[in-house]
Coordinates of C-alpha atoms in Angstrom, one line a residue:
M13 CA 0.0 0.0 0.0
R14 CA 1.0 3.6 -0.7
Y15 CA -0.7 6.6 0.8
P16 CA -0.9 9.9 -1.0
D17 CA 1.7 12.5 -0.1
Y18 CA 0.4 16.1 -0.4
R19 CA 3.8 17.5 0.2
D20 CA 5.5 15.7 -2.7
G21 CA 2.9 15.2 -5.4
L22 CA 0.8 16.5 -8.2
V23 CA -0.8 19.2 -6.1
N24 CA 2.7 20.6 -5.2
L25 CA 3.8 20.4 -8.9
T26 CA 1.0 22.8 -9.8
N27 CA 1.7 25.1 -6.9
S28 CA 5.4 25.3 -8.1
I29 CA 4.0 26.6 -11.4
L30 CA 1.7 29.0 -9.7
K31 CA 4.6 30.3 -7.6
N32 CA 6.8 30.8 -10.7
F33 CA 4.1 32.8 -12.5
G34 CA 3.6 35.0 -9.4
A35 CA 0.1 33.6 -8.6
E36 CA -1.3 32.6 -5.2
C37 CA -0.2 29.2 -3.9
R38 CA -2.6 27.2 -1.7
H39 CA -0.1 24.5 -0.8
S40 CA 3.6 23.8 -0.6
T41 CA 5.7 23.5 -3.7
L42 CA 8.3 21.0 -5.0
P43 CA 11.7 22.5 -4.2
C44 CA 13.4 20.6 -7.0
L45 CA 11.0 22.0 -9.5
D46 CA 11.2 25.5 -8.0
A47 CA 15.0 25.4 -8.5
M48 CA 14.5 24.6 -12.2
L49 CA 11.9 27.2 -12.8
E50 CA 13.9 29.9 -11.1
T51 CA 16.4 29.8 -13.9
G52 CA 13.7 31.4 -16.1
Y53 CA 11.8 30.1 -19.1
R54 CA 9.5 31.8 -21.6
N55 CA 7.4 28.6 -21.8
V56 CA 6.6 26.1 -19.2
V57 CA 5.0 23.0 -20.8
L58 CA 3.3 20.2 -18.9
L59 CA 2.4 17.1 -20.8
L60 CA 0.0 14.8 -18.9
F61 CA -0.4 11.3 -20.3
D62 CA -3.4 9.6 -18.6
G63 CA -2.4 6.4 -16.8
M64 CA 1.3 6.5 -17.5
G65 CA 2.5 6.0 -13.9
M66 CA 5.9 4.8 -12.8
D67 CA 4.9 1.1 -13.2
A68 CA 4.2 1.7 -16.9
L69 CA 7.5 3.6 -17.5
E70 CA 9.6 1.0 -15.7
T71 CA 7.8 -2.0 -17.3
H72 CA 7.6 -0.7 -20.9
L73 CA 10.7 1.5 -21.4
P74 CA 14.4 0.7 -20.9
E75 CA 16.5 2.7 -18.4
N76 CA 18.3 4.5 -21.2
S77 CA 15.0 5.7 -22.8
F78 CA 14.4 9.4 -23.2
L79 CA 11.7 9.7 -20.6
R80 CA 13.5 7.6 -18.0
K81 CA 16.8 9.4 -18.5
H82 CA 15.0 12.7 -17.7
L83 CA 13.1 11.4 -14.7
V84 CA 13.6 13.7 -11.8
K85 CA 11.9 11.5 -9.3
P86 CA 8.6 9.6 -8.7
I87 CA 5.9 11.8 -7.0
S88 CA 2.5 11.1 -5.5
S89 CA -0.9 11.2 -7.2
V90 CA -3.8 12.3 -5.1
F91 CA -6.5 10.1 -3.5
P92 CA -8.2 8.5 -5.2
P93 CA -5.6 8.1 -7.9
T94 CA -8.1 8.6 -10.8
T95 CA -8.4 11.0 -13.7
T96 CA -11.3 13.1 -12.3
A97 CA -9.7 13.8 -9.0
A98 CA -6.0 14.0 -10.2
T99 CA -6.4 16.2 -13.3
T100 CA -8.7 18.5 -11.4
S101 CA -5.9 18.9 -8.7
V102 CA -3.4 19.5 -11.5
L103 CA -5.6 22.2 -13.0
S104 CA -6.5 23.8 -9.8
G105 CA -3.6 23.3 -7.4
L106 CA -6.1 22.1 -4.8
T107 CA -6.5 18.7 -3.1
P108 CA -9.6 16.6 -3.8
Y109 CA -10.8 17.5 -0.2
E110 CA -10.9 21.1 -1.4
H111 CA -12.1 20.9 -5.1
G112 CA -14.7 18.2 -4.6
W113 CA -14.2 16.3 -7.9
L114 CA -13.6 13.1 -6.0
G115 CA -14.1 10.4 -8.6
W116 CA -15.7 9.3 -11.8
N117 CA -19.3 9.6 -10.4
L118 CA -20.9 11.4 -7.5
Y119 CA -24.4 11.6 -6.0
F120 CA -26.2 15.0 -6.4
R121 CA -29.1 15.5 -4.1
E122 CA -30.4 18.3 -6.3
I123 CA -31.4 15.8 -9.0
D124 CA -31.3 12.7 -6.9
K125 CA -29.0 11.0 -9.3
I126 CA -25.4 9.6 -9.4
V127 CA -23.7 11.4 -12.3
D128 CA -20.5 10.5 -14.2
L129 CA -18.8 13.9 -13.9
F130 CA -16.9 14.4 -17.1
P131 CA -19.5 13.1 -19.6
N132 CA -22.5 14.3 -17.5
T133 CA -24.3 11.0 -17.9
I134 CA -26.3 9.0 -15.4
K135 CA -24.1 6.3 -13.7
D136 CA -24.1 2.9 -15.6
S137 CA -26.4 4.3 -18.3
R138 CA -23.5 4.9 -20.8
E139 CA -25.2 7.7 -22.7
I140 CA -28.2 9.1 -20.9
Q141 CA -27.5 12.8 -20.0
A142 CA -28.1 13.5 -16.3
A143 CA -29.6 17.0 -17.0
D144 CA -29.8 19.6 -19.7
Y145 CA -26.9 21.4 -18.1
H146 CA -23.5 20.2 -16.9
V147 CA -24.2 19.1 -13.4
A148 CA -20.7 19.0 -12.0
E149 CA -19.7 22.4 -13.5
R150 CA -22.8 23.9 -11.9
Y151 CA -22.5 22.5 -8.4
I152 CA -18.8 22.0 -8.0
P153 CA -17.1 24.7 -10.0
Y154 CA -13.4 25.6 -9.3
E155 CA -10.9 28.2 -10.5
N156 CA -8.3 26.7 -12.8
I157 CA -4.6 27.6 -12.8
G158 CA -5.0 29.6 -16.0
Q159 CA -7.4 32.0 -14.3
A160 CA -5.0 32.4 -11.3
I161 CA -2.0 33.1 -13.7
R162 CA -4.0 35.6 -15.7
R163 CA -5.0 37.4 -12.5
A164 CA -1.4 37.6 -11.4
G165 CA -0.6 39.4 -14.7
N166 CA 2.6 37.4 -15.5
G167 CA 1.5 35.2 -18.3
E168 CA -1.2 33.1 -19.9
M169 CA -2.3 29.5 -19.9
I170 CA -2.9 27.5 -23.1
M171 CA -4.8 24.2 -22.7
I172 CA -4.5 21.5 -25.3
S173 CA -6.7 18.4 -25.0
P174 CA -9.5 16.4 -26.8
F175 CA -12.0 17.9 -24.4
A176 CA -11.3 21.6 -23.7
G177 CA -9.1 24.5 -24.7
R178 CA -7.5 24.0 -28.1
R179 CA -9.2 20.8 -28.9
I180 CA -7.4 18.0 -30.7
S181 CA -8.8 14.9 -32.3
H182 CA -5.6 13.0 -33.2
Y183 CA -2.5 12.1 -31.3
S184 CA -0.1 13.9 -33.6
D185 CA -2.0 17.1 -33.1
L186 CA -1.0 17.2 -29.5
F187 CA 2.7 17.7 -30.3
R188 CA 2.0 20.0 -33.3
F189 CA -0.2 22.3 -31.1
V190 CA 2.4 22.4 -28.3
R191 CA 5.1 23.4 -30.8
Q192 CA 2.8 26.1 -32.2
A193 CA 1.9 27.4 -28.8
C194 CA 5.6 27.6 -27.8
G195 CA 6.3 29.8 -30.8
E196 CA 3.6 32.4 -29.9
P197 CA 4.6 35.6 -28.2
G198 CA 4.5 36.2 -24.4
R199 CA 5.1 34.1 -21.4
K200 CA 3.0 30.9 -21.2
F201 CA 2.1 27.9 -19.2
I202 CA 1.0 25.2 -21.7
Y203 CA -1.0 22.2 -20.4
A204 CA -1.5 19.3 -22.8
Y205 CA -3.5 16.2 -22.0
W206 CA -3.8 12.9 -23.9
Y207 CA -5.9 9.9 -22.8
Q208 CA -3.4 7.2 -23.6
P209 CA -2.1 4.8 -22.4
D210 CA -5.1 4.8 -19.9
A211 CA -7.7 3.8 -22.5
L212 CA -5.6 0.9 -23.7
M213 CA -4.9 -0.3 -20.2
H214 CA -8.6 -0.3 -19.4
E215 CA -9.2 -2.5 -22.5
T216 CA -6.1 -4.8 -22.6
G217 CA -4.5 -4.7 -19.1
C218 CA -1.4 -2.9 -17.8
H219 CA 1.2 -4.9 -19.6
S220 CA -0.1 -5.8 -23.1
K221 CA 1.8 -5.4 -26.3
R222 CA -0.5 -2.6 -27.3
V223 CA 0.2 -0.6 -24.1
K224 CA 3.9 -1.2 -24.6
E225 CA 3.8 0.2 -28.1
A226 CA 1.7 3.2 -26.9
V227 CA 4.3 4.1 -24.2
Y228 CA 7.1 3.6 -26.7
Q229 CA 5.4 6.0 -29.1
I230 CA 4.9 8.6 -26.3
N231 CA 8.7 8.3 -25.5
K232 CA 9.6 8.8 -29.1
R233 CA 7.3 11.7 -29.8
V234 CA 8.2 13.6 -26.6
K235 CA 11.9 13.3 -27.5
A236 CA 11.2 14.6 -31.0
L237 CA 9.1 17.5 -29.6
S238 CA 11.9 18.5 -27.2
E239 CA 14.4 18.8 -30.0
T240 CA 12.2 21.6 -31.6
L241 CA 11.8 23.7 -28.4
R242 CA 13.8 26.6 -27.1
D243 CA 13.5 28.7 -23.9
T244 CA 11.2 26.1 -22.5
L245 CA 11.0 23.8 -19.5
L246 CA 9.2 20.6 -20.7
L247 CA 7.6 18.6 -17.9
V248 CA 5.9 15.2 -18.3
T249 CA 3.7 13.4 -15.7
A250 CA 0.6 11.3 -15.3
D251 CA -2.5 11.5 -13.3
H252 CA -2.2 8.0 -11.9
G253 CA -1.0 4.5 -12.6
H254 CA -2.9 1.2 -13.2
I255 CA -3.4 -2.3 -11.8
D256 CA -4.9 -5.3 -13.5
T257 CA -8.2 -5.9 -11.8
R258 CA -10.8 -8.5 -10.8
Y259 CA -14.4 -7.6 -10.0
E260 CA -17.0 -8.3 -7.2
F261 CA -20.6 -7.4 -7.6
I262 CA -22.8 -5.8 -5.0
S263 CA -25.9 -7.3 -6.6
D264 CA -24.5 -10.8 -5.8
C265 CA -24.6 -9.9 -2.0
P266 CA -28.2 -9.3 -0.8
E267 CA -26.9 -8.9 2.8
I268 CA -25.2 -5.7 1.7
L269 CA -27.5 -4.6 -1.1
N270 CA -30.5 -4.5 1.2
T271 CA -28.8 -2.1 3.6
L272 CA -28.1 0.6 1.0
E273 CA -30.1 3.8 0.2
R274 CA -28.7 4.0 -3.3
P275 CA -26.0 2.4 -5.6
I276 CA -22.4 2.9 -4.8
S277 CA -20.5 5.9 -6.2
V278 CA -17.1 7.6 -6.6
E279 CA -15.0 4.7 -8.0
S280 CA -14.9 0.9 -8.1
R281 CA -11.7 0.9 -6.1
A282 CA -12.8 3.7 -3.8
A283 CA -16.5 3.1 -3.3
A284 CA -18.8 5.3 -1.3
F285 CA -21.8 3.6 0.4
A286 CA -24.9 5.4 1.6
V287 CA -26.4 3.1 4.3
R288 CA -30.1 3.1 5.4
E289 CA -30.7 4.3 8.9
G290 CA -30.6 1.5 11.4
Y291 CA -28.6 -0.8 9.1
H292 CA -25.1 0.4 9.8
S293 CA -24.1 -2.5 12.0
Q294 CA -25.5 -5.1 9.6
F295 CA -23.7 -3.4 6.7
R296 CA -20.3 -3.3 8.5
D297 CA -20.6 -7.0 9.5
A298 CA -21.6 -8.1 6.0
F299 CA -18.9 -6.0 4.3
E300 CA -16.1 -7.3 6.4
R301 CA -17.3 -10.9 6.0
Y302 CA -17.5 -10.7 2.2
Y303 CA -14.9 -8.1 1.2
G304 CA -12.7 -7.4 4.3
N305 CA -9.7 -9.2 2.8
H306 CA -9.7 -6.9 -0.3
F307 CA -10.8 -3.5 1.0
M308 CA -10.2 -1.2 3.9
L309 CA -13.6 0.1 5.1
L310 CA -13.6 3.5 6.7
S311 CA -16.6 5.3 8.2
K312 CA -17.3 8.9 7.2
E313 CA -15.8 10.1 10.5
E314 CA -12.6 8.1 9.8
V315 CA -12.3 9.6 6.3
L316 CA -12.7 13.1 7.7
T317 CA -9.8 12.6 10.2
N318 CA -7.3 10.6 8.2
G319 CA -6.4 13.1 5.5
L320 CA -6.6 10.7 2.5
F321 CA -8.2 13.3 0.3
G322 CA -5.8 16.0 1.4
N323 CA -6.0 19.0 3.6
G324 CA -7.2 22.6 3.2
I325 CA -10.7 24.1 3.3
Q326 CA -13.2 21.3 3.1
H327 CA -15.5 21.4 0.1
P328 CA -19.1 22.0 1.1
R329 CA -20.2 18.8 -0.8
F330 CA -17.4 16.6 0.6
K331 CA -19.3 14.9 3.4
E332 CA -22.2 14.0 1.2
S333 CA -20.0 12.7 -1.6
I334 CA -18.1 10.2 0.5
G335 CA -21.3 8.6 1.8
D336 CA -21.5 6.9 5.2
Y337 CA -18.6 4.5 4.4
L338 CA -15.7 4.4 1.9
A339 CA -14.3 1.0 0.8
I340 CA -10.7 1.4 -0.4
A341 CA -9.0 -1.3 -2.5
T342 CA -5.7 -2.6 -1.1
G343 CA -5.2 -5.3 -3.6
D344 CA -6.4 -6.1 -7.2
T345 CA -10.2 -6.2 -6.5
A346 CA -12.8 -3.7 -7.6
L347 CA -16.5 -3.3 -6.6
V348 CA -19.3 -2.5 -9.0
Q349 CA -23.0 -2.4 -8.6
S350 CA -24.0 -5.3 -10.9
H351 CA -22.9 -7.5 -13.8
E352 CA -24.2 -4.8 -16.2
S353 CA -21.8 -2.2 -14.7
R354 CA -18.7 -1.4 -16.7
Q355 CA -15.7 -3.6 -16.0
F356 CA -12.1 -3.0 -17.1
A357 CA -9.1 -5.3 -17.5
A358 CA -7.1 -2.8 -15.5
N359 CA -8.3 0.0 -13.3
H360 CA -7.1 2.5 -10.6
A361 CA -8.3 4.6 -7.6
G362 CA -6.9 2.2 -4.9
L363 CA -4.0 2.4 -2.5
T364 CA -1.3 0.4 -4.3
E365 CA 2.1 1.6 -5.4
Q366 CA 1.2 0.9 -9.0
E367 CA -1.8 3.3 -8.9
M368 CA -0.2 6.1 -6.7
A369 CA 3.3 6.6 -8.0
V370 CA 3.6 8.9 -11.0
P371 CA 6.7 10.4 -12.7
L372 CA 8.1 13.9 -12.6
I373 CA 10.1 14.2 -15.8
A374 CA 11.8 17.4 -16.8
V375 CA 13.7 18.4 -20.0
D376 CA 15.6 21.7 -19.9
K377 CA 15.5 23.5 -23.3
H378 CA 17.2 26.8 -22.5

């Protein structure tokens, strides 16, 4: 098991960038990154490759590969180590405890639905929109790093991704757009996101040939990109790692299912349970009997005191979002509501080294 470190992780990476652009920092910074940034660059580029944790780098690339040669050190993802929570921390400089985007789906009392945050769909429906507005953006908004940098008056942020900012539809566009942005006038923080190798890992497992090829291509293209840049600090990281996963189904366990107010939420490896009044003892006993060897079960009170989601000012929705109990995976098991729920060959959001450790890679292009 590996617990998140909010003094040496993704949150601190972003706060180092905020500090360098003269914007307000909400958390401590990474001293090693501060020292690099202090030498002065016109462009600071952060490439985030979804799912490309330390395990993927060490498994699929040799020690003398470009990315591994430029590894500064492993750093910590947030809890849960999952795209929704981690990329929001990167884009805000806040912990999940503060920004509230805790996992893939959350319960919203305003519409009495569990909503997949990014696509705005009802949980397990695949395509049904939860509302005619974006639910998460309405009820859990946050200020991104670009707004903070702009307010400080020392530069601008350019975002490049398939989903926001300068939108890309093809892998090669990522690197082409970054090159173009670096050539534009003014001081800039450039954030570029790509959804591989995460999507392939979900489909084929952590260590398939297809994943190996994807990581190899990332290494090759980042090296080629770096050779075209000047006056730029090129940073590479990931939001989380992966672990090959087996599944258990709440629908197969009536002793637990009958104690719940609604289906589980947040993540399959960090599952929030809302328990009916008067059934807490029955729920705890049944959960420990069926799943105690695979999950650490924490009450709401224990979650609030142990700092897993980070520190800072608690988001107003945090208590409701974590439910009455949180089941955290400590091995390779994931929990879903039923056999119709989506299941992946590999997944993340638990407390293992493979999921929590991500790289801090830096390439100096003065």
